[in-house]
mmCIF file of C-alpha atoms in Angstrom:
data_model
loop_
_atom_site.group_PDB
_atom_site.id
_atom_site.type_symbol
_atom_site.label_atom_id
_atom_site.label_comp_id
_atom_site.label_asym_id
_atom_site.label_seq_id
_atom_site.Cartn_x
_atom_site.Cartn_y
_atom_site.Cartn_z
ATOM 1 C CA PHE A 959 -38.771 -29.097 68.178
ATOM 2 C CA LYS A 960 -37.945 -29.044 64.550
ATOM 3 C CA ARG A 961 -37.721 -25.212 64.433
ATOM 4 C CA ALA A 962 -35.235 -25.334 67.409
ATOM 5 C CA ALA A 963 -33.143 -28.062 65.879
ATOM 6 C CA ALA A 964 -32.934 -26.589 62.424
ATOM 7 C CA PRO A 965 -29.829 -24.350 63.096
ATOM 8 C CA LEU A 966 -28.102 -27.278 64.836
ATOM 9 C CA VAL A 967 -28.752 -29.689 61.889
ATOM 10 C CA ARG A 968 -27.581 -26.925 59.470
ATOM 11 C CA GLU A 969 -24.337 -26.575 61.548
ATOM 12 C CA LEU A 970 -23.820 -30.393 61.547
ATOM 13 C CA ASN A 971 -24.284 -30.489 57.792
ATOM 14 C CA ALA A 972 -21.748 -27.704 57.330
ATOM 15 C CA ILE A 973 -19.245 -29.460 59.538
ATOM 16 C CA GLU A 974 -19.810 -32.680 57.636
ATOM 17 C CA LEU A 975 -19.261 -30.946 54.312
ATOM 18 C CA ARG A 976 -16.139 -29.346 55.572
ATOM 19 C CA GLN A 977 -14.755 -32.710 56.703
ATOM 20 C CA ARG A 978 -15.590 -34.303 53.405
ATOM 21 C CA GLU A 979 -13.840 -31.489 51.469
ATOM 22 C CA ASN A 980 -10.782 -31.913 53.770
ATOM 23 C CA GLU A 981 -10.644 -35.644 53.046
ATOM 24 C CA TYR A 982 -11.014 -34.924 49.307
ATOM 25 C CA GLN A 983 -8.193 -32.453 49.428
ATOM 26 C CA LYS A 984 -6.011 -34.939 51.291
ATOM 27 C CA THR A 985 -6.701 -37.721 48.671
ATOM 28 C CA LEU A 986 -5.807 -35.202 45.888
ATOM 29 C CA GLU A 987 -2.557 -34.299 47.545
ATOM 30 C CA LEU A 988 -1.753 -38.040 48.046
ATOM 31 C CA GLU A 989 -2.435 -38.775 44.375
ATOM 32 C CA ARG A 990 -0.357 -35.900 43.237
ATOM 33 C CA GLN A 991 2.782 -36.907 45.240
ATOM 34 C CA PRO A 992 4.791 -39.865 44.519
ATOM 35 C CA GLN A 993 3.940 -42.940 46.519
ATOM 36 C CA LYS A 994 7.495 -43.386 47.926
ATOM 37 C CA THR A 995 6.930 -40.569 50.395
ATOM 38 C CA TYR A 996 4.059 -42.480 52.054
ATOM 39 C CA ARG A 997 5.809 -45.612 53.079
ATOM 40 C CA GLY A 998 6.091 -44.246 56.533
ATOM 41 C CA PRO A 999 6.192 -41.104 58.586
ATOM 42 C CA THR A 1000 9.281 -38.906 57.956
ATOM 43 C CA LEU A 1001 10.309 -36.835 60.996
#
């Protein structure tokens, strides 16, 4: 079972890492930009 699940676990870990990196990038961008722009959605 472990041998069959290994690729799946590796893929899940990769996805998790990617999501964490995306969130990290978002927070960096939020910190870089002035807070005024994040009062509400600007369309």
